[in-house]
Coordinates of C-alpha atoms and ligand atoms in Angstrom, one line a residue:
X1 CA 12.2 -0.3 14.8
X2 CA 13.6 0.7 18.2
X3 CA 11.4 3.3 19.9
X4 CA 12.9 6.1 21.9
X5 CA 11.1 5.4 25.1
X6 CA 10.8 8.9 26.5
X7 CA 7.6 8.7 28.6
X8 CA 5.8 12.0 28.8
X9 CA 3.0 11.4 31.2
X10 CA 1.8 15.0 31.2
X11 CA 2.2 15.6 27.4
X12 CA -0.9 16.6 25.4
X13 CA -2.4 14.0 23.0
X14 CA -0.8 13.9 19.6
X15 CA -2.1 13.6 16.1
X16 CA 0.2 12.8 13.2
X17 CA -1.0 14.2 9.9
X18 CA 0.7 13.0 6.7
X19 CA 0.2 15.2 3.7
X20 CA 0.6 13.3 0.5
X21 CA 2.5 15.1 -2.3
X22 CA -0.7 14.8 -4.3
X23 CA -2.4 17.2 -1.9
X24 CA 0.3 19.8 -1.5
X25 CA -0.6 22.1 -4.3
X26 CA -4.2 22.4 -3.4
X27 CA -4.5 22.8 0.4
X28 CA -7.4 25.0 1.0
X29 CA -8.8 27.2 3.8
X30 CA -11.0 24.4 5.2
X31 CA -7.9 22.3 5.8
X32 CA -6.1 25.1 7.7
X33 CA -9.2 25.9 9.8
X34 CA -9.8 22.1 10.6
X35 CA -6.1 22.1 11.6
X36 CA -6.5 25.0 14.0
X37 CA -9.7 23.5 15.4
X38 CA -7.8 20.4 16.3
X39 CA -5.1 22.4 18.0
X40 CA -7.7 24.4 19.9
X41 CA -9.3 21.2 21.0
X42 CA -6.1 20.3 22.8
X43 CA -4.1 18.3 20.4
X44 CA -0.5 18.7 19.4
X45 CA 0.0 18.1 15.7
X46 CA 3.0 16.7 13.9
X47 CA 3.0 16.9 10.1
X48 CA 4.9 14.6 7.9
X49 CA 4.8 15.0 4.2
X50 CA 5.7 13.3 0.9
X51 CA 6.3 14.9 -2.5
X52 CA 6.0 12.2 -5.1
X53 CA 4.7 14.4 -7.9
X54 CA 7.4 17.1 -7.3
X55 CA 10.1 14.4 -7.3
X56 CA 8.8 12.9 -10.5
X57 CA 8.9 16.3 -12.3
X58 CA 12.4 17.0 -11.0
X59 CA 13.7 13.6 -12.1
X60 CA 12.1 14.0 -15.5
X61 CA 13.7 17.4 -15.9
X62 CA 17.1 15.8 -15.3
X63 CA 16.3 12.8 -17.5
X64 CA 16.8 10.4 -14.6
X65 CA 14.7 7.3 -15.0
X66 CA 13.1 5.8 -11.8
X67 CA 10.6 3.1 -11.2
X68 CA 8.2 2.4 -8.3
X69 CA 7.9 -1.1 -6.8
X70 CA 5.0 -1.8 -4.4
X71 CA 4.6 2.0 -4.0
X72 CA 8.3 2.5 -3.1
X73 CA 10.6 4.3 -5.4
X74 CA 13.7 2.4 -6.4
X75 CA 16.3 5.1 -5.7
X76 CA 19.7 5.3 -7.4
X77 CA 22.4 7.6 -6.0
X78 CA 21.6 10.3 -8.6
X79 CA 17.9 10.0 -7.9
X80 CA 18.6 10.3 -4.2
X81 CA 20.3 13.7 -4.8
X82 CA 17.2 14.9 -6.6
X83 CA 14.8 13.5 -3.9
X84 CA 16.8 15.2 -1.2
X85 CA 17.0 18.6 -2.9
X86 CA 13.3 18.5 -3.9
X87 CA 11.9 17.5 -0.6
X88 CA 14.2 19.5 1.7
X89 CA 14.9 22.4 -0.7
X90 CA 11.4 23.0 -2.2
X91 CA 8.5 21.0 -0.9
X92 CA 9.2 21.3 2.9
X93 CA 9.8 25.1 3.0
X94 CA 6.8 25.8 0.7
X95 CA 4.6 23.8 3.1
X96 CA 6.1 25.4 6.2
X97 CA 5.6 28.8 4.5
X98 CA 1.9 28.1 3.9
X99 CA 1.3 27.0 7.4
X100 CA 3.0 30.0 8.9
X101 CA 1.0 32.2 6.5
X102 CA -2.2 30.6 7.8
X103 CA -1.2 31.5 11.3
X104 CA 0.1 28.1 12.3
X105 CA 3.6 28.3 13.9
X106 CA 5.6 25.6 12.0
X107 CA 9.2 24.5 11.6
X108 CA 10.7 22.4 8.9
X109 CA 12.7 19.3 9.7
X110 CA 14.1 16.3 8.0
X111 CA 15.8 13.1 9.2
X112 CA 19.2 14.8 9.6
X113 CA 17.9 17.4 12.0
X114 CA 18.7 16.2 15.5
X115 CA 19.1 12.8 13.9
X116 CA 15.3 12.8 13.8
X117 CA 15.0 9.7 11.5
X118 CA 17.9 7.3 11.9
X119 CA 17.8 4.6 9.3
X120 CA 19.4 1.5 7.9
X121 CA 19.1 0.5 4.3
X122 CA 15.8 -1.3 3.7
X123 CA 17.0 -3.7 0.9
X124 CA 19.8 -2.2 -1.2
X125 CA 19.6 -4.9 -3.9
X126 CA 15.9 -4.2 -4.5
X127 CA 15.3 -0.6 -3.6
X128 CA 18.7 1.2 -3.6
X129 CA 19.0 4.2 -1.3
X130 CA 15.8 3.6 0.6
X131 CA 15.8 3.8 4.4
X132 CA 14.2 1.7 7.0
X133 CA 13.6 3.8 10.2
X134 CA 15.4 2.3 13.2
X135 CA 15.0 5.2 15.6
X136 CA 13.0 8.5 15.9
X137 CA 14.2 11.3 18.0
X138 CA 10.9 11.7 19.9
X139 CA 12.4 14.1 22.4
X140 CA 12.9 16.7 19.7
X141 CA 9.3 16.4 18.6
X142 CA 8.0 16.6 22.2
X143 CA 10.1 19.7 22.8
X144 CA 8.8 21.5 19.8
X145 CA 5.2 20.5 20.6
X146 CA 5.6 21.8 24.2
X147 CA 6.4 25.2 22.7
X148 CA 3.3 25.0 20.5
X149 CA 5.5 24.7 17.3
X150 CA 4.3 22.3 14.7
X151 CA 7.1 20.0 13.4
X152 CA 6.9 19.5 9.6
X153 CA 8.9 16.5 8.7
X154 CA 10.2 15.7 5.2
X155 CA 10.7 12.0 4.4
X156 CA 14.4 11.9 4.1
X157 CA 16.3 9.8 6.6
X158 CA 20.0 9.7 7.8
X159 CA 22.1 6.5 7.7
X160 CA 24.9 5.8 10.2
X161 CA 27.5 6.8 7.6
X162 CA 25.8 10.2 7.0
X163 CA 24.2 9.2 3.7
X164 CA 20.7 10.5 2.9
X165 CA 18.1 7.8 2.4
X166 CA 14.7 8.1 0.7
X167 CA 11.7 6.9 2.8
X168 CA 8.1 6.6 1.7
X169 CA 6.1 9.4 3.2
X170 CA 3.4 7.0 4.6
X171 CA 6.1 4.9 6.3
X172 CA 7.6 8.0 8.0
X173 CA 4.1 8.9 9.2
X174 CA 3.4 5.5 10.7
X175 CA 6.9 5.3 12.4
X176 CA 6.6 8.8 13.8
X177 CA 3.0 8.0 15.0
X178 CA 4.2 4.8 16.7
X179 CA 7.3 6.4 18.2
X180 CA 5.5 9.3 19.9
X181 CA 2.5 7.1 20.8
X182 CA 0.1 9.3 18.9
X183 CA -3.6 9.1 19.6
X184 CA -4.4 9.3 15.9
X185 CA -2.9 9.1 12.4
X186 CA -4.4 10.9 9.5
X187 CA -3.1 10.0 6.0
X188 CA -4.3 12.9 3.8
X189 CA -4.3 12.2 0.1
X190 CA -6.1 13.3 -3.1
X191 CA -9.0 10.8 -2.8
X192 CA -11.7 10.3 -0.2
X193 CA -10.2 7.1 1.2
X194 CA -10.2 3.6 -0.2
X195 CA -12.4 3.1 -3.3
X196 CA -13.9 -0.2 -4.2
X197 CA -16.1 -0.6 -7.2
X198 CA -16.6 3.2 -7.5
X199 CA -17.6 3.6 -3.9
X200 CA -15.5 5.1 -1.1
X201 CA -15.5 2.9 1.9
X202 CA -16.3 4.5 5.3
X203 CA -14.5 1.7 7.1
X204 CA -12.1 -1.1 6.1
X205 CA -10.6 -4.0 8.0
X206 CA -7.0 -5.3 7.6
X207 CA -8.2 -8.6 6.2
X208 CA -10.4 -6.9 3.5
X209 CA -7.6 -4.6 2.6
X210 CA -5.2 -7.5 2.1
X211 CA -7.8 -9.1 -0.2
X212 CA -8.2 -5.8 -2.2
X213 CA -4.4 -5.6 -2.6
X214 CA -4.3 -9.2 -4.0
X215 CA -7.2 -8.5 -6.4
X216 CA -5.5 -5.3 -7.6
X217 CA -8.3 -3.1 -6.3
X218 CA -5.7 -1.3 -4.2
X219 CA -2.6 -0.5 -6.1
X220 CA 0.3 1.9 -6.5
X221 CA 0.7 4.7 -3.9
X222 CA -2.4 3.4 -2.0
X223 CA -0.4 0.2 -1.0
X224 CA 2.2 1.9 1.4
X225 CA -0.7 3.9 2.8
X226 CA -2.8 1.0 3.8
X227 CA 0.2 -1.0 4.9
X228 CA 1.2 1.9 7.2
X229 CA -2.3 2.2 8.5
X230 CA -2.6 -1.5 9.3
X231 CA 0.8 -1.5 11.1
X232 CA -0.2 1.4 13.2
X233 CA -3.6 0.0 14.1
X234 CA -2.2 -3.4 15.0
X235 CA 0.4 -1.6 17.3
X236 CA -2.4 -0.1 19.3
X237 CA -3.0 3.4 17.9
X238 CA -6.7 3.7 18.3
X239 CA -7.6 5.9 15.3
X240 CA -6.2 5.6 11.7
X241 CA -7.8 7.2 8.7
X242 CA -7.1 7.7 5.0
X243 CA -8.8 11.0 4.1
X244 CA -9.0 13.9 1.7
X245 CA -8.1 17.4 2.6
X246 CA -11.6 17.9 4.1
X247 CA -10.6 15.0 6.4
X248 CA -13.3 12.8 4.9
X249 CA -12.5 9.2 4.0
X250 CA -11.9 5.7 5.3
X251 CA -11.3 4.6 8.9
X252 CA -9.2 1.5 9.3
X253 CA -10.9 -0.6 11.9
X254 CA -10.1 -4.0 13.5
X255 CA -13.6 -5.2 12.6
X256 CA -16.7 -3.7 11.0
X257 CA -19.4 -1.6 12.6
X258 CA -22.9 -1.6 10.9
X259 CA -22.7 1.2 8.2
X260 CA -19.6 0.5 6.1
X261 CA -20.0 2.5 2.9
X262 CA -20.1 6.3 2.6
X263 CA -23.1 7.7 0.9
Ligands
ADP301 N1 -8.5 1.4 -4.1 C1 -8.0 2.6 -4.2 N2 -8.8 3.6 -3.7 C2 -8.3 4.9 -3.8 N3 -7.2 5.3 -4.4 C3 -6.4 4.3 -4.9 C4 -6.8 2.9 -4.8 N4 -5.8 2.1 -5.4 C5 -4.9 3.0 -5.9 N5 -5.2 4.3 -5.6 C6 -4.4 5.4 -6.0 O1 -3.7 5.9 -4.9 C7 -3.5 7.3 -5.1 C8 -3.0 7.9 -3.8 O2 -1.7 7.5 -3.6 P1 -0.5 8.6 -3.9 O3 -0.7 9.0 -5.3 O4 0.8 8.0 -3.6 O5 -0.9 9.7 -3.0 P2 -0.1 10.6 -1.9 O6 0.8 11.5 -2.8 O7 -1.2 11.3 -1.2 O8 0.7 9.7 -1.0 C9 -4.9 7.7 -5.5 O9 -4.8 9.0 -6.2 C10 -5.3 6.6 -6.5 O10 -4.8 6.9 -7.8
X2W302 C1 11.0 5.5 -1.0 C2 9.9 6.3 -1.5 O1 9.0 5.8 -2.2 N1 9.9 7.6 -1.3 C3 9.0 8.6 -1.9 C4 9.0 9.8 -1.0 C5 7.9 10.8 -1.4 C6 6.6 10.3 -1.1 O2 6.3 9.3 -0.4 O3 5.6 11.1 -1.6 P1 4.0 10.8 -1.6 O4 3.6 10.9 -0.2 O5 3.5 12.0 -2.4 O6 3.7 9.5 -2.2 C7 9.3 8.9 -3.3 O7 10.5 8.9 -3.7 O8 8.3 9.2 -4.1

């Protein structure tokens, strides 16, 4: 992707938090208080979110079949309409409402707003209406953060021709984190990180993760998550974690420190 190189030497450090659709119905008080604690410690926070389970329900209701390939939804035109209305019409405002209710000033956005997520088609033959992010309007995010407003970004992108494109939530999180040169990326999901033989790993390296994908230990929705995490780590963002809503889970590290398995 092309990054919008708007250097902000005086900007506060930024954390991107991606909330998986799997977590959105059960965000608890501890999550919101951890969130406020991070803000009080001097971080600007940008939220990106998915909504896979809500999309599945809405597609089922309309009898629209859809399949997922490598954790990415193959998206037909009619499925895209449902994805768009579910994420932008339901999931995003519900989350923004909960944040505001918890005393966190938040504003809902999607890829169309200020051309936040400009996309090209990823691979139409294979995935249909799925976007590949080419540019992120970082200036918009910086401006909101400067005013202590938390941007809450739904994973719908805009194509040059004005079409909406579906993007995996984990991909949006990593592209936004890279574009704004975040200090840290937290991928919040419904499990305490990467599980291997019934144990949650405290740390994981890119080479082990690739092996676990090959062996089928990592599958489905965890695949785009770890791929996004690796991409971000390799591009120089120092802290990348896959965690539950208590922010406990796996840190992706270039190589292992001593204690690798959570007790
Ligand atoms: N090795 C693994 N460790 C933990 N979870 C895994 C693993 N492999 C696959 N998963 C699955 O990935 C899911 C998280 O991905 P997903 O359902 O897409 O969540 P989200 O909506 O948060 O993006 C877990 O609930 C689990 O079923
Ligand atoms: C292209 C693609 O896969 N889009 C995802 C967008 C939602 C998402 O990523 O939701 P989670 O974060 O809950 O997995 C989808 O249609 O399900």
